[in-house]
C-alpha positions as a printed Julia matrix, in Angstrom:
124×3 Matrix{Float64}:
   0.0    0.0     0.0
   1.16   3.52   -0.76
   1.24   6.39    1.68
  -1.08   9.35    1.52
   0.18  12.91    1.45
  -1.06  15.15    4.26
  -4.08  17.22    3.28
  -3.4   20.08    5.7
  -0.76  22.42    4.18
   0.22  23.66    7.63
   1.67  20.19    8.27
   4.13  20.75    5.4
   4.91  24.48    5.48
   6.54  26.63    8.08
   4.58  29.48    9.64
   6.73  31.88    7.58
   5.93  30.04    4.34
   2.22  30.0     5.18
   2.28  33.76    5.89
   4.16  34.46    2.62
   1.69  32.32    0.68
  -1.31  34.06    2.24
   0.2   37.5     1.54
   0.93  36.53   -2.07
  -2.65  35.33   -2.61
  -4.1   38.46   -0.96
  -1.97  40.66   -3.22
  -3.05  38.73   -6.32
  -6.72  38.76   -5.32
  -6.68  42.51   -4.58
  -5.88  43.32   -8.21
  -9.39  42.64   -9.47
 -10.61  40.39  -12.24
  -7.7   38.9   -14.18
  -9.55  38.32  -17.46
  -7.34  39.01  -20.46
  -6.92  42.72  -21.3
  -8.65  44.02  -18.16
  -7.22  46.46  -15.62
  -6.8   43.51  -13.22
  -4.86  41.6   -15.86
  -2.49  44.55  -16.37
  -2.13  45.04  -12.6
  -1.32  41.33  -12.25
   1.28  41.48  -15.02
   2.97  44.51  -13.46
   2.92  42.87  -10.04
   4.38  39.61  -11.36
   7.15  41.56  -13.1
   8.04  43.26   -9.79
   7.87  39.94   -7.92
  10.14  38.19  -10.43
  12.6   41.11  -10.45
  12.72  41.1    -6.64
  13.85  37.46   -6.84
  16.69  38.37   -9.24
  15.0   37.46  -12.51
  15.04  39.7   -15.58
  11.4   39.62  -16.75
  10.62  40.38  -20.38
   7.28  41.8   -21.49
   5.79  40.88  -24.84
   2.83  43.11  -25.72
   0.31  42.36  -28.44
  -2.99  43.74  -29.69
  -6.23  41.81  -29.43
  -9.96  42.24  -29.82
 -12.03  41.18  -26.84
 -15.78  40.7   -26.58
 -17.31  41.96  -23.32
 -20.79  40.49  -22.91
 -23.11  42.8   -21.01
 -26.02  40.5   -20.23
 -26.63  36.9   -21.24
 -29.99  35.25  -20.63
 -32.94  33.38  -22.08
 -36.3   35.09  -21.57
 -39.78  33.78  -22.21
 -43.17  34.76  -20.77
 -41.45  37.36  -18.56
 -39.19  34.67  -17.04
 -35.46  35.39  -17.36
 -32.94  32.56  -17.02
 -29.3   33.67  -16.7
 -26.93  32.23  -19.27
 -23.26  31.95  -20.11
 -21.93  33.51  -23.32
 -20.55  31.22  -25.99
 -17.41  32.96  -27.22
 -16.96  30.78  -30.29
 -20.39  31.72  -31.66
 -21.42  34.78  -33.66
 -22.38  37.85  -31.67
 -25.99  38.88  -31.15
 -27.1   42.45  -31.69
 -28.58  44.59  -28.95
 -32.1   43.58  -29.95
 -31.32  39.94  -29.13
 -32.85  36.98  -30.9
 -36.53  36.08  -30.91
 -38.42  33.19  -32.42
 -39.83  29.76  -31.81
 -37.71  27.2   -29.95
 -37.59  23.62  -31.14
 -35.3   20.62  -31.31
 -32.54  20.53  -33.9
 -34.01  19.58  -37.28
 -37.54  20.74  -36.44
 -37.32  23.75  -38.75
 -37.92  26.28  -35.96
 -36.17  29.64  -35.98
 -34.15  28.73  -32.86
 -32.79  25.2   -32.5
 -32.21  23.71  -29.06
 -29.67  20.92  -28.68
 -29.9   18.82  -25.53
 -26.53  17.75  -24.2
 -25.75  15.73  -21.13
 -23.1   17.15  -18.77
 -20.84  14.29  -19.88
 -20.97  15.47  -23.49
 -19.52  18.81  -22.41
 -16.58  17.3   -20.5
 -14.87  16.31  -23.7
């Protein structure tokens, strides 16, 4: 039989290491949302550069341009019921007026097709 690793990090790390880790995570978390090309992302990059330099590294920054889609509100609404949704970034954008029509299963000839997928199908 193999041995199990301890699940409590305090069993493995010194008090100093635990304090440094907590401070590092607080600093990272205080920078805001780290989504690509946001203010939090830039703050995180600048902070990581300073951290690496303080450890003697010579960080190099490679900047590049990109286009980013910022969804404002994503939902499905019918009969005054609104169900929150998650944007699909690999799909075409929808105009401000949204999409309206009749829902139906794929192949039914409706204006909006609904594909039922099990959670397993999405896990790849």
